[in-house]
Amino acid sequence: MKTPDTKQTVPPPNFIRSIVAQDMKTDKYDGRVVTRFPPEPNGYLHIGHAKSICLNFGIAAEHKGGICNLRFDDTDPSKEEMEYVESIKSDVRWLGFDWEDRQFFASDYFEELYHYAVQLIKAGKAYVDSLSAEEIRKYRGTLTEPGRESPYHDRSIDENLDLFSRMRAGEFNDGAHVLRAKIDMASGNMLMRDPTLYRIRHVSHYRTGDKWCIYPMYDFTHCLSDSIEGITHSICTLEFEINRQLYDWVLDELKVYHPQQIEFARLNLTYTVLSKRKLIELVERGHVTGWDDPRMPTISGLRRRGYTPASIRNFCERIGVAKRDSMVDVALLEYSVREDLNKHAPRVMGVLRPLKVVIDNYPEGKVEELDAENNPEDSSAGKRKILFSRVLYIEKEDFMEDPPKKFFRLTPGREVRLKHAYYIKCSDIVKDEKTGEVIEVHCTYDPKTRGGWSEDGRKVRGTLHWVSAGHALKAEVRLYDHLFAQENPSETKTGADFKSFLNPNSLERLTSCLVEPSLADAAPGSRYQFLRQGYFCVDSKDSSATALVFNRTVTLRDTWAKIQRAREK
Ligand code: ATP
Ligand code: MG
């Protein structure tokens, strides 16, 4: 597992930054830096994509005049949709990046790509093959044996041109022919054994409709799209390393502008799957409520969960960029949002599992306004008024009748502090006759401890959060745990399906929580620290003025710092 430095503030050097800096020095691209983020609109973006977005937009922004394009790589008509295009745009924007007027679609290049294909045919570098998919596979050979040339390999240029134009015209069924590059059936790189450039697919495309029934393959489309857009550094993930030879071949044979492909290691996170195919499965089979389920590692899920754009950008910076695959601890992602919210989220009081407390010596009907600091980490955050009265609620787990030794919270005869309010002392308890459960705690308060500090300097060990019964608002709170119970759910050694590792306890809904009245106007998406309980965000979908719903973003417990400390020992 990686152990990134969590204290870095200046962009740390990485091998891609070095390559770009070197190219600027040698003036390789006339001082230009042009990158692109090229998602396929076949799903929602996830935290892995955020790494690529931060890298591509980040590198462009670090150089004067540098730009990053948003390009939809949409050559597979069967899986792509406008809904995905829209979600991708809103996610990239939310992360804080701007492609200005440079929104491109590979599908806008279809005509141009077709002409490039014709050019390859004319140069004797591509041919129409009429073998079936199955036969093509057989002819390809294996890693240890060379392939064989297709019987259609030596078709004349004229015949190829004729067939290719008739493929476009819709004269043939799916699979009847393909266009292949003429390279080397004995190449050590299987991808170079006459790769397919075009296939026939009588499927409507979400943008081009039925205009096309032949579609270009990724390896033909991507390099040429990069070339058309004048990309300088085409940054992609490691699995495309093997495709680089073909990327270069196509551009060299066509003698067009030639960007440089650079590969980096994709992000893998513990307890998480980062593959659109798997995420789609979770959505479609109802294991989650949608792409934006707060347990999903999608940008929209993280947003709904309460993550901030800055926390995700900081995370992406911290994990760095390497040339070797590794697994990043999800605790580092949680650390990043905790760090950001600690500085910016106002602190309020919310009781998740309420237990009634009656202050017997507090006048009935009296209501007091007390001062509460909004965020001690932020001097500009100011104060607010909170209401105190005779009947309050505290957290069930903050009271124990027979406590173990180190329990410093409320127990019979013990005095504790109510945050921002008074010292109270437990004098009596009321139990449910049937279950024996404590349902009410009676206390006395010391009027000389207003604000939570004793005039005589008397100390207490425990400080509890609370709400006033007559003023608190009802709320639903959703607590989350990892979506998967296994550290690496994608590991296939055991042959088990990744879904078998789903954590059955990833969501806990608490429907009778009480929060302080200042949250009445909390806007959807706004974030708070509930004292002692963690960071919470008003759910953007299910919360309303009459039925507040909060998602817990993270607990306060910093597992990442703990891991770091343990490592340092
Ligand atoms: P998935 O494997 O999740 O389906 P993908 O690679 O098919 O992802 P694309 O839409 O093609 O998804 O990805 C757009 C860009 O994001 C590509 O450049 C891809 O390399 C990058 N990317 C995808 N997943 C990750 C990841 N886990 N870490 C870093 N970059 C990623
Ligand atoms: Mg892809």
Coordinates of C-alpha atoms and ligand atoms in Angstrom, one line a residue:
M1 CA 0.0 0.0 0.0
K2 CA 1.2 3.5 -0.7
T3 CA 2.1 5.9 2.1
P4 CA 1.9 9.3 0.5
D5 CA 3.1 12.4 2.3
T6 CA 0.0 14.2 3.6
K7 CA 1.7 17.4 4.4
Q8 CA 2.6 18.6 0.9
T9 CA 1.2 21.9 -0.4
V10 CA 3.2 22.7 -3.5
P11 CA 2.5 20.4 -6.5
P12 CA 5.0 17.6 -6.0
P13 CA 7.1 16.6 -9.0
N14 CA 6.1 13.5 -10.9
F15 CA 7.4 11.9 -14.0
I16 CA 4.7 13.4 -16.2
R17 CA 5.3 16.9 -15.0
S18 CA 9.0 16.3 -15.7
I19 CA 8.3 15.1 -19.3
V20 CA 6.2 18.2 -19.9
A21 CA 8.8 20.5 -18.3
Q22 CA 11.5 19.0 -20.5
D23 CA 9.4 19.3 -23.7
M24 CA 8.9 23.0 -22.8
K25 CA 12.6 23.5 -22.4
T26 CA 13.4 21.9 -25.7
D27 CA 10.5 23.7 -27.4
K28 CA 9.2 20.3 -28.7
Y29 CA 5.7 21.6 -29.3
D30 CA 6.5 25.3 -29.8
G31 CA 5.8 26.1 -26.2
R32 CA 2.3 24.5 -26.3
V33 CA 0.8 22.3 -23.7
V34 CA -2.5 20.8 -24.8
T35 CA -4.0 17.9 -22.9
R36 CA -7.4 16.3 -22.9
F37 CA -9.7 14.3 -20.7
P38 CA -11.4 11.7 -22.9
P39 CA -14.2 9.9 -21.1
E40 CA -16.5 7.5 -22.9
P41 CA -20.1 8.6 -22.1
N42 CA -21.1 5.1 -21.0
G43 CA -21.4 5.7 -17.2
Y44 CA -20.8 8.2 -14.5
L45 CA -17.4 9.4 -13.5
H46 CA -15.7 7.9 -10.5
I47 CA -12.8 8.9 -8.2
G48 CA -10.4 7.2 -10.6
H49 CA -11.5 9.6 -13.3
A50 CA -10.9 12.5 -10.9
K51 CA -7.3 11.5 -10.8
S52 CA -7.1 11.7 -14.6
I53 CA -9.1 15.0 -14.6
C54 CA -6.8 16.6 -12.0
L55 CA -3.7 15.4 -13.9
N56 CA -4.8 16.6 -17.3
F57 CA -6.4 19.9 -16.3
G58 CA -3.7 20.4 -13.7
I59 CA -0.8 20.0 -16.0
A60 CA -2.3 22.3 -18.6
A61 CA -3.0 25.0 -15.9
E62 CA 0.6 24.9 -14.7
H63 CA 1.9 26.2 -18.0
K64 CA 1.2 29.6 -19.5
G65 CA -1.4 29.2 -22.3
G66 CA -1.8 25.5 -21.5
I67 CA -5.3 24.1 -22.2
C68 CA -7.1 20.9 -21.6
N69 CA -10.0 19.7 -23.8
L70 CA -13.0 17.7 -22.8
R71 CA -13.5 15.0 -25.4
F72 CA -16.2 12.4 -25.4
D73 CA -14.8 9.3 -26.8
D74 CA -18.0 8.0 -28.2
T75 CA -17.5 5.3 -30.8
D76 CA -19.5 2.5 -29.3
P77 CA -23.1 3.3 -30.1
S78 CA -24.6 0.5 -28.0
K79 CA -23.6 1.9 -24.6
E80 CA -23.4 5.6 -24.9
E81 CA -26.1 8.1 -23.8
M82 CA -26.7 11.9 -23.5
E83 CA -27.5 11.4 -19.8
Y84 CA -23.9 10.4 -19.3
V85 CA -22.5 13.3 -21.3
E86 CA -24.5 15.7 -19.1
S87 CA -23.4 14.0 -15.8
I88 CA -19.7 14.0 -16.9
K89 CA -19.9 17.7 -17.7
S90 CA -21.5 18.6 -14.4
D91 CA -19.0 16.5 -12.5
V92 CA -15.9 18.0 -14.2
R93 CA -17.3 21.5 -13.6
W94 CA -18.1 20.7 -9.9
L95 CA -14.5 19.5 -9.4
G96 CA -13.5 23.0 -10.4
F97 CA -12.2 22.6 -14.0
D98 CA -13.1 24.5 -17.1
W99 CA -12.8 23.3 -20.7
E100 CA -14.1 26.7 -21.9
D101 CA -15.4 26.2 -25.5
R102 CA -13.4 23.1 -26.1
Q103 CA -16.0 20.4 -25.8
F104 CA -15.4 17.8 -28.4
F105 CA -16.8 14.5 -29.5
A106 CA -15.0 11.8 -31.4
S107 CA -18.3 11.3 -33.2
D108 CA -17.8 14.8 -34.7
Y109 CA -14.7 13.4 -36.4
F110 CA -16.5 10.4 -38.0
E111 CA -16.3 12.0 -41.5
E112 CA -12.7 12.9 -41.1
L113 CA -11.8 9.5 -39.7
Y114 CA -13.5 7.8 -42.7
H115 CA -11.3 9.8 -45.0
Y116 CA -8.2 8.8 -43.1
A117 CA -9.2 5.2 -43.4
V118 CA -9.6 5.7 -47.2
Q119 CA -6.1 7.2 -47.2
L120 CA -4.7 4.1 -45.5
I121 CA -6.4 1.8 -48.0
K122 CA -5.0 3.9 -50.9
A123 CA -1.5 3.6 -49.4
G124 CA -1.9 -0.2 -49.2
K125 CA -2.0 -0.1 -45.5
A126 CA -5.5 -1.3 -44.8
Y127 CA -7.8 -3.9 -46.3
V128 CA -11.3 -5.2 -46.0
D129 CA -11.4 -8.6 -44.4
S130 CA -14.4 -10.9 -44.9
L131 CA -13.4 -13.5 -42.3
S132 CA -15.9 -14.0 -39.5
A133 CA -15.0 -12.7 -36.0
E134 CA -14.3 -16.3 -35.0
E135 CA -12.0 -16.9 -37.9
I136 CA -10.2 -13.7 -37.3
R137 CA -9.5 -14.8 -33.8
K138 CA -8.2 -18.2 -35.0
Y139 CA -5.9 -16.5 -37.6
R140 CA -4.5 -14.2 -35.0
G141 CA -2.3 -16.8 -33.4
T142 CA -1.3 -16.7 -29.8
L143 CA 1.4 -15.1 -27.6
T144 CA 3.7 -17.9 -28.5
E145 CA 2.7 -18.6 -32.1
P146 CA 2.6 -16.1 -35.0
G147 CA -0.7 -15.4 -36.7
R148 CA -1.5 -16.2 -40.3
E149 CA -2.5 -13.7 -43.0
S150 CA -6.1 -13.6 -43.9
P151 CA -7.0 -14.9 -47.4
Y152 CA -8.4 -11.4 -48.0
H153 CA -5.1 -9.7 -47.0
D154 CA -4.0 -9.0 -50.6
R155 CA -7.3 -7.7 -52.1
S156 CA -6.6 -4.9 -54.6
I157 CA -6.8 -1.3 -53.5
D158 CA -9.7 -0.7 -55.8
E159 CA -11.6 -3.7 -54.4
N160 CA -10.9 -2.5 -50.9
L161 CA -12.1 1.0 -51.7
D162 CA -15.2 -0.3 -53.3
L163 CA -16.0 -2.7 -50.4
F164 CA -15.3 0.0 -47.7
S165 CA -17.6 2.5 -49.4
R166 CA -20.3 -0.1 -49.6
M167 CA -19.8 -1.0 -46.0
R168 CA -20.5 2.7 -45.2
A169 CA -23.5 2.6 -47.5
G170 CA -25.1 -0.1 -45.5
E171 CA -25.0 -2.9 -48.1
F172 CA -23.8 -5.5 -45.6
N173 CA -24.9 -7.0 -42.3
D174 CA -23.1 -6.7 -39.0
G175 CA -19.9 -8.8 -39.0
A176 CA -19.9 -9.4 -42.8
H177 CA -16.7 -7.4 -43.2
V178 CA -14.2 -5.3 -41.2
L179 CA -11.5 -2.9 -42.2
R180 CA -8.1 -4.0 -40.9
A181 CA -4.7 -2.3 -40.8
K182 CA -2.1 -4.2 -42.8
I183 CA 0.8 -4.4 -40.3
D184 CA 2.4 -7.7 -39.3
M185 CA 0.7 -11.0 -38.4
A186 CA 3.8 -12.2 -36.7
S187 CA 4.3 -9.1 -34.4
G188 CA 5.2 -9.9 -30.8
N189 CA 2.5 -7.3 -29.9
M190 CA -0.8 -9.1 -30.6
L191 CA -2.4 -5.7 -31.2
M192 CA -0.2 -5.1 -34.2
R193 CA -1.5 -8.3 -35.9
D194 CA -3.6 -6.5 -38.4
P195 CA -5.9 -4.8 -35.9
T196 CA -9.5 -4.0 -36.8
L197 CA -10.1 -0.3 -37.6
Y198 CA -13.7 -0.3 -38.6
R199 CA -16.6 -2.6 -38.0
I200 CA -20.2 -2.7 -39.3
R201 CA -22.8 -2.0 -36.6
H202 CA -26.4 -1.2 -37.6
V203 CA -27.1 0.6 -34.3
S204 CA -28.3 4.1 -33.8
H205 CA -25.7 6.4 -32.2
Y206 CA -27.0 8.8 -29.5
R207 CA -25.6 11.8 -31.5
T208 CA -25.2 10.7 -35.2
G209 CA -28.4 8.7 -35.2
D210 CA -28.5 6.4 -38.2
K211 CA -26.1 8.4 -40.3
W212 CA -23.4 5.7 -39.8
C213 CA -23.5 1.9 -39.8
I214 CA -19.7 1.5 -39.6
Y215 CA -17.9 2.7 -36.5
P216 CA -14.2 3.3 -36.0
M217 CA -12.4 1.3 -33.2
Y218 CA -10.8 3.0 -30.2
D219 CA -7.2 2.5 -31.5
F220 CA -8.0 4.3 -34.7
T221 CA -10.1 7.0 -33.2
H222 CA -8.1 8.0 -30.2
C223 CA -4.8 8.9 -31.8
L224 CA -6.4 10.7 -34.7
S225 CA -8.7 12.7 -32.4
D226 CA -5.6 13.7 -30.4
S227 CA -3.9 14.6 -33.6
I228 CA -6.9 16.6 -35.0
E229 CA -7.1 18.6 -31.7
G230 CA -3.3 19.3 -31.6
I231 CA -2.9 17.5 -28.3
T232 CA 0.7 17.6 -27.1
H233 CA 0.7 15.1 -24.3
S234 CA -1.9 12.3 -24.5
I235 CA -2.0 11.0 -20.9
C236 CA -3.7 7.7 -20.3
T237 CA -3.7 4.7 -17.9
L238 CA -1.1 1.9 -18.0
E239 CA -3.3 -0.7 -19.7
F240 CA -2.9 1.4 -22.9
E241 CA 0.9 1.0 -22.9
I242 CA 0.6 -1.9 -25.3
N243 CA -1.6 0.2 -27.6
R244 CA 1.0 2.9 -27.9
Q245 CA 2.8 1.1 -30.8
L246 CA -0.5 1.2 -32.8
Y247 CA -1.2 4.8 -31.8
D248 CA 2.2 5.7 -33.3
W249 CA 1.8 3.5 -36.3
V250 CA -1.5 5.0 -37.4
L251 CA -0.2 8.6 -37.1
D252 CA 3.1 7.8 -38.8
E253 CA 1.5 6.0 -41.7
L254 CA -0.9 8.9 -42.2
K255 CA 1.9 11.4 -41.8
V256 CA -0.2 13.7 -39.6
Y257 CA 0.7 15.7 -36.5
H258 CA 1.8 13.3 -33.8
P259 CA 1.1 13.8 -30.1
Q260 CA 3.0 11.8 -27.5
Q261 CA 1.1 9.1 -25.5
I262 CA 2.2 8.8 -21.8
E263 CA 0.8 6.2 -19.5
F264 CA 0.4 6.4 -15.7
A265 CA -1.0 4.0 -13.1
R266 CA -4.7 4.0 -12.6
L267 CA -6.1 4.6 -9.1
N268 CA -7.3 1.6 -7.1
L269 CA -8.9 2.1 -3.7
T270 CA -9.4 -0.3 -0.9
Y271 CA -12.9 -1.5 -0.2
T272 CA -14.0 0.0 -3.6
V273 CA -14.5 -1.0 -7.2
L274 CA -13.5 1.5 -9.8
S275 CA -14.8 0.1 -13.1
K276 CA -17.8 1.5 -14.9
R277 CA -18.9 -2.0 -15.9
K278 CA -19.0 -3.0 -12.2
L279 CA -20.6 0.2 -11.1
I280 CA -23.3 -0.1 -13.7
E281 CA -24.0 -3.6 -12.4
L282 CA -24.5 -2.3 -8.9
V283 CA -26.9 0.4 -10.2
E284 CA -28.9 -1.9 -12.5
R285 CA -29.3 -4.7 -10.0
G286 CA -30.4 -2.4 -7.3
H287 CA -27.5 -3.0 -4.9
V288 CA -27.4 0.8 -4.5
T289 CA -30.1 3.4 -5.1
G290 CA -28.4 4.9 -8.2
W291 CA -25.2 6.4 -9.6
D292 CA -25.3 9.0 -6.9
D293 CA -25.9 6.7 -3.9
P294 CA -23.7 8.2 -1.2
R295 CA -21.8 4.9 -0.9
M296 CA -20.8 4.9 -4.6
P297 CA -17.2 6.0 -5.5
T298 CA -18.7 8.1 -8.3
I299 CA -18.2 11.9 -8.2
S300 CA -21.9 12.3 -7.9
G301 CA -22.0 9.8 -5.0
L302 CA -19.1 11.5 -3.2
R303 CA -20.8 14.9 -3.8
R304 CA -24.0 13.7 -2.3
R305 CA -22.1 12.1 0.6
G306 CA -20.7 15.5 1.5
Y307 CA -17.2 15.5 -0.1
T308 CA -16.0 18.9 -1.3
P309 CA -14.3 19.5 -4.6
A310 CA -11.1 20.7 -2.8
S311 CA -10.9 17.5 -0.7
I312 CA -11.0 15.4 -3.9
R313 CA -8.4 17.6 -5.6
N314 CA -6.2 17.4 -2.6
F315 CA -6.5 13.7 -2.4
C316 CA -5.6 13.4 -6.1
E317 CA -2.5 15.5 -5.5
R318 CA -1.5 13.4 -2.5
I319 CA -1.7 10.0 -4.1
G320 CA 0.8 11.2 -6.8
V321 CA 1.3 9.8 -10.2
A322 CA 3.3 6.6 -10.7
K323 CA 4.2 4.2 -13.4
R324 CA 3.3 1.1 -11.3
D325 CA -0.1 0.0 -10.2
S326 CA -0.8 0.2 -6.5
M327 CA -3.7 0.2 -4.0
V328 CA -4.5 3.4 -2.1
D329 CA -6.1 3.2 1.3
V330 CA -9.6 4.7 1.3
A331 CA -8.8 6.2 4.7
L332 CA -6.6 8.7 2.8
L333 CA -9.7 9.9 0.9
E334 CA -11.6 10.2 4.2
Y335 CA -8.6 12.1 5.7
S336 CA -8.7 14.6 2.9
V337 CA -12.4 15.5 3.4
R338 CA -12.0 15.6 7.2
E339 CA -9.1 18.0 6.9
D340 CA -11.1 20.3 4.6
L341 CA -14.4 20.2 6.6
N342 CA -12.5 20.7 9.9
K343 CA -11.6 24.1 8.7
H344 CA -14.8 25.0 7.0
A345 CA -17.9 23.2 8.3
P346 CA -19.8 24.9 11.1
R347 CA -20.2 22.9 14.3
V348 CA -23.6 22.1 15.5
M349 CA -25.3 19.7 17.8
G350 CA -27.4 16.7 16.7
V351 CA -28.4 13.7 18.7
L352 CA -28.5 10.5 16.7
R353 CA -30.1 8.1 19.3
P354 CA -31.9 10.4 21.8
L355 CA -32.3 9.7 25.5
K356 CA -34.5 12.1 27.5
V357 CA -33.0 14.2 30.3
V358 CA -35.0 16.2 32.7
I359 CA -33.3 18.9 34.7
D360 CA -35.4 18.8 37.9
N361 CA -34.1 22.1 39.4
Y362 CA -34.5 24.1 36.2
P363 CA -37.7 26.2 36.1
E364 CA -40.5 24.8 34.0
G365 CA -41.2 26.9 30.9
K366 CA -38.0 28.8 31.1
V367 CA -35.9 29.0 27.9
E368 CA -32.4 30.4 27.9
E369 CA -30.3 31.6 25.0
L370 CA -26.7 30.5 25.2
D371 CA -23.7 31.4 23.0
A372 CA -22.1 28.8 20.9
E373 CA -19.0 29.1 18.8
N374 CA -19.6 28.1 15.1
N375 CA -16.1 26.9 14.4
P376 CA -13.0 27.3 16.7
E377 CA -10.8 26.5 13.7
D378 CA -12.2 29.5 11.8
S379 CA -12.1 32.8 13.6
S380 CA -14.4 34.4 11.1
A381 CA -17.2 31.9 11.7
G382 CA -18.6 33.8 14.6
K383 CA -21.2 32.6 17.2
R384 CA -24.8 31.6 17.2
K385 CA -27.5 31.3 19.9
I386 CA -28.6 27.9 21.1
L387 CA -31.7 27.2 23.3
F388 CA -31.6 25.6 26.7
S389 CA -34.6 24.3 28.7
R390 CA -35.7 21.9 31.3
V391 CA -36.1 18.9 29.1
L392 CA -33.3 17.9 26.8
Y393 CA -32.0 15.0 24.8
I394 CA -28.6 13.5 25.0
E395 CA -27.0 10.6 23.1
K396 CA -28.1 7.2 24.5
E397 CA -24.6 5.9 24.5
D398 CA -23.5 8.9 26.7
F399 CA -25.3 7.4 29.7
M400 CA -24.6 4.1 31.5
E401 CA -26.1 2.9 34.7
D402 CA -23.2 0.5 35.4
P403 CA -20.3 2.0 33.6
P404 CA -16.9 0.3 33.0
K405 CA -13.9 2.0 34.5
K406 CA -13.0 4.4 31.8
F407 CA -16.5 5.7 31.0
F408 CA -16.4 9.4 31.8
R409 CA -19.8 10.4 30.6
L410 CA -23.1 10.5 32.5
T411 CA -23.8 7.9 35.1
P412 CA -25.7 8.0 38.4
G413 CA -24.1 10.5 40.8
R414 CA -21.6 11.7 38.2
E415 CA -21.3 15.4 37.0
V416 CA -20.6 16.2 33.4
R417 CA -20.7 19.2 31.2
L418 CA -23.3 19.9 28.6
K419 CA -21.5 21.7 25.8
H420 CA -21.9 25.5 25.8
A421 CA -24.4 25.1 28.7
Y422 CA -24.1 23.9 32.2
Y423 CA -22.7 21.2 34.4
I424 CA -25.4 18.6 35.2
K425 CA -25.4 15.7 37.7
C426 CA -27.5 12.6 37.4
S427 CA -29.8 12.1 40.4
D428 CA -32.3 9.5 39.2
I429 CA -33.3 7.3 36.3
V430 CA -36.6 5.9 34.9
K431 CA -36.7 2.5 33.3
D432 CA -39.1 0.9 30.9
E433 CA -41.1 -1.5 33.1
K434 CA -41.1 -4.3 30.5
T435 CA -37.6 -4.1 29.0
G436 CA -35.7 -2.5 31.9
E437 CA -34.2 -0.1 29.4
V438 CA -33.3 3.4 30.8
I439 CA -35.8 5.8 29.1
E440 CA -35.3 8.9 31.2
V441 CA -32.5 10.4 33.2
H442 CA -33.1 13.0 35.9
C443 CA -30.5 15.5 36.7
T444 CA -29.8 18.7 38.6
Y445 CA -27.9 21.6 37.0
D446 CA -25.5 24.1 38.7
P447 CA -26.6 27.6 37.7
K448 CA -23.0 28.8 38.5
T449 CA -21.6 26.9 35.5
R450 CA -23.3 28.9 32.7
G451 CA -21.4 28.5 29.4
G452 CA -20.0 25.1 30.6
W453 CA -17.4 26.5 33.0
S454 CA -17.5 26.3 36.7
E455 CA -16.9 29.5 38.8
D456 CA -15.1 27.6 41.4
G457 CA -12.8 25.9 38.9
R458 CA -14.3 22.5 39.5
K459 CA -13.5 20.1 36.7
V460 CA -15.5 17.4 35.0
R461 CA -14.2 14.7 32.6
G462 CA -17.0 14.4 30.2
T463 CA -18.6 16.9 27.8
L464 CA -21.8 15.9 26.1
H465 CA -23.7 17.3 23.1
W466 CA -27.5 17.8 23.6
V467 CA -30.6 19.4 22.2
S468 CA -33.5 21.1 23.8
A469 CA -36.6 18.8 23.6
G470 CA -39.1 21.6 22.9
H471 CA -36.9 23.2 20.2
A472 CA -35.1 20.4 18.4
L473 CA -36.0 19.3 14.9
K474 CA -36.6 15.8 13.9
A475 CA -34.2 14.4 11.3
E476 CA -33.2 11.2 9.5
V477 CA -29.5 10.4 9.6
R478 CA -27.9 7.9 7.3
L479 CA -24.6 6.4 8.5
Y480 CA -22.4 4.7 6.0
D481 CA -19.7 2.1 6.0
H482 CA -17.6 0.7 3.1
L483 CA -19.7 -0.6 0.3
F484 CA -17.5 -3.7 0.2
A485 CA -16.5 -5.8 3.2
Q486 CA -13.3 -7.0 1.5
E487 CA -10.2 -4.8 1.1
N488 CA -9.8 -5.7 -2.6
P489 CA -13.2 -6.8 -3.9
S490 CA -11.9 -7.0 -7.5
E491 CA -9.4 -9.7 -6.7
T492 CA -10.4 -12.6 -8.7
K493 CA -8.0 -15.3 -7.3
T494 CA -10.8 -17.0 -5.5
G495 CA -13.1 -16.8 -8.5
A496 CA -15.8 -15.1 -6.4
D497 CA -17.9 -12.5 -8.0
F498 CA -17.2 -9.0 -6.7
K499 CA -20.8 -8.6 -5.6
S500 CA -20.4 -11.4 -3.1
F501 CA -18.1 -9.0 -1.1
L502 CA -20.8 -6.3 -0.7
N503 CA -21.0 -5.2 2.9
P504 CA -24.6 -5.9 4.1
N505 CA -24.1 -3.2 6.8
S506 CA -23.0 -0.4 4.5
L507 CA -26.1 1.7 5.3
E508 CA -27.7 2.4 8.7
R509 CA -30.8 4.7 8.7
L510 CA -31.6 6.4 12.0
T511 CA -35.1 7.9 11.7
S512 CA -35.6 9.5 15.0
C513 CA -32.6 11.8 15.4
L514 CA -32.9 15.4 16.8
V515 CA -30.9 18.3 15.6
E516 CA -30.6 21.9 16.9
P517 CA -33.2 24.4 15.4
S518 CA -30.5 26.5 13.6
L519 CA -30.6 23.7 11.0
A520 CA -34.2 24.5 10.0
D521 CA -33.0 26.4 6.9
A522 CA -30.0 24.2 6.1
A523 CA -29.8 24.2 2.3
P524 CA -29.5 20.8 0.5
G525 CA -25.8 19.9 0.2
S526 CA -24.7 22.1 3.1
R527 CA -22.1 20.5 5.4
Y528 CA -21.8 20.5 9.2
Q529 CA -19.8 18.9 11.9
F530 CA -22.2 17.4 14.4
L531 CA -20.1 17.6 17.6
R532 CA -18.6 14.3 18.5
Q533 CA -20.4 12.5 15.7
G534 CA -18.7 13.4 12.5
Y535 CA -19.3 15.5 9.4
F536 CA -22.7 15.5 7.9
C537 CA -24.3 16.9 4.7
V538 CA -27.9 17.7 4.0
D539 CA -29.1 15.1 1.5
S540 CA -29.6 16.8 -1.9
K541 CA -32.4 14.5 -3.0
D542 CA -34.4 13.3 0.0
S543 CA -34.2 16.2 2.4
S544 CA -36.9 18.8 2.6
A545 CA -37.9 21.7 4.9
T546 CA -40.3 19.4 6.7
A547 CA -38.3 16.2 6.7
L548 CA -34.5 16.8 7.2
V549 CA -32.2 14.1 6.0
F550 CA -28.5 14.1 6.7
N551 CA -25.7 11.9 5.2
R552 CA -22.7 11.2 7.4
T553 CA -19.7 12.0 5.2
V554 CA -17.1 10.7 7.6
T555 CA -16.7 10.1 11.3
L556 CA -14.4 12.3 13.3
R557 CA -12.0 9.4 14.0
D558 CA -9.0 9.8 11.9
T559 CA -8.0 6.4 10.8
W560 CA -5.4 7.7 8.4
A561 CA -3.5 9.7 11.0
K562 CA -3.6 6.5 13.2
I563 CA -2.1 4.4 10.4
Q564 CA 0.6 7.1 9.9
R565 CA 1.4 7.2 13.6
A566 CA 1.6 3.4 13.8
R567 CA 4.0 3.4 10.8
E568 CA 6.2 6.0 12.4
K569 CA 6.6 3.9 15.5
Ligands
ATP1 P1 -13.5 2.1 -16.4 O1 -12.4 1.2 -16.3 O2 -14.0 2.6 -15.1 O3 -14.7 1.7 -17.2 P2 -12.5 3.6 -18.5 O4 -11.1 3.7 -18.6 O5 -13.2 2.7 -19.5 O6 -12.9 3.4 -17.0 P3 -13.0 6.2 -19.8 O7 -14.3 6.9 -19.8 O8 -12.5 5.6 -21.0 O9 -13.2 5.0 -18.7 O10 -11.9 7.0 -19.0 C1 -11.6 8.3 -19.2 C2 -10.2 8.6 -18.8 O11 -10.1 8.3 -17.4 C3 -9.2 7.7 -19.4 O12 -8.1 8.5 -19.8 C4 -8.9 6.7 -18.4 O13 -7.5 6.2 -18.6 C5 -9.0 7.5 -17.1 N1 -9.3 6.6 -16.0 C6 -10.3 5.7 -15.9 N2 -10.3 5.0 -14.7 C7 -9.2 5.5 -14.0 C8 -8.6 5.2 -12.8 N3 -9.1 4.3 -11.9 N4 -7.5 6.0 -12.4 C9 -7.1 6.9 -13.2 N5 -7.6 7.2 -14.4 C10 -8.6 6.5 -14.8
MG2 MG -12.3 3.2 -21.6

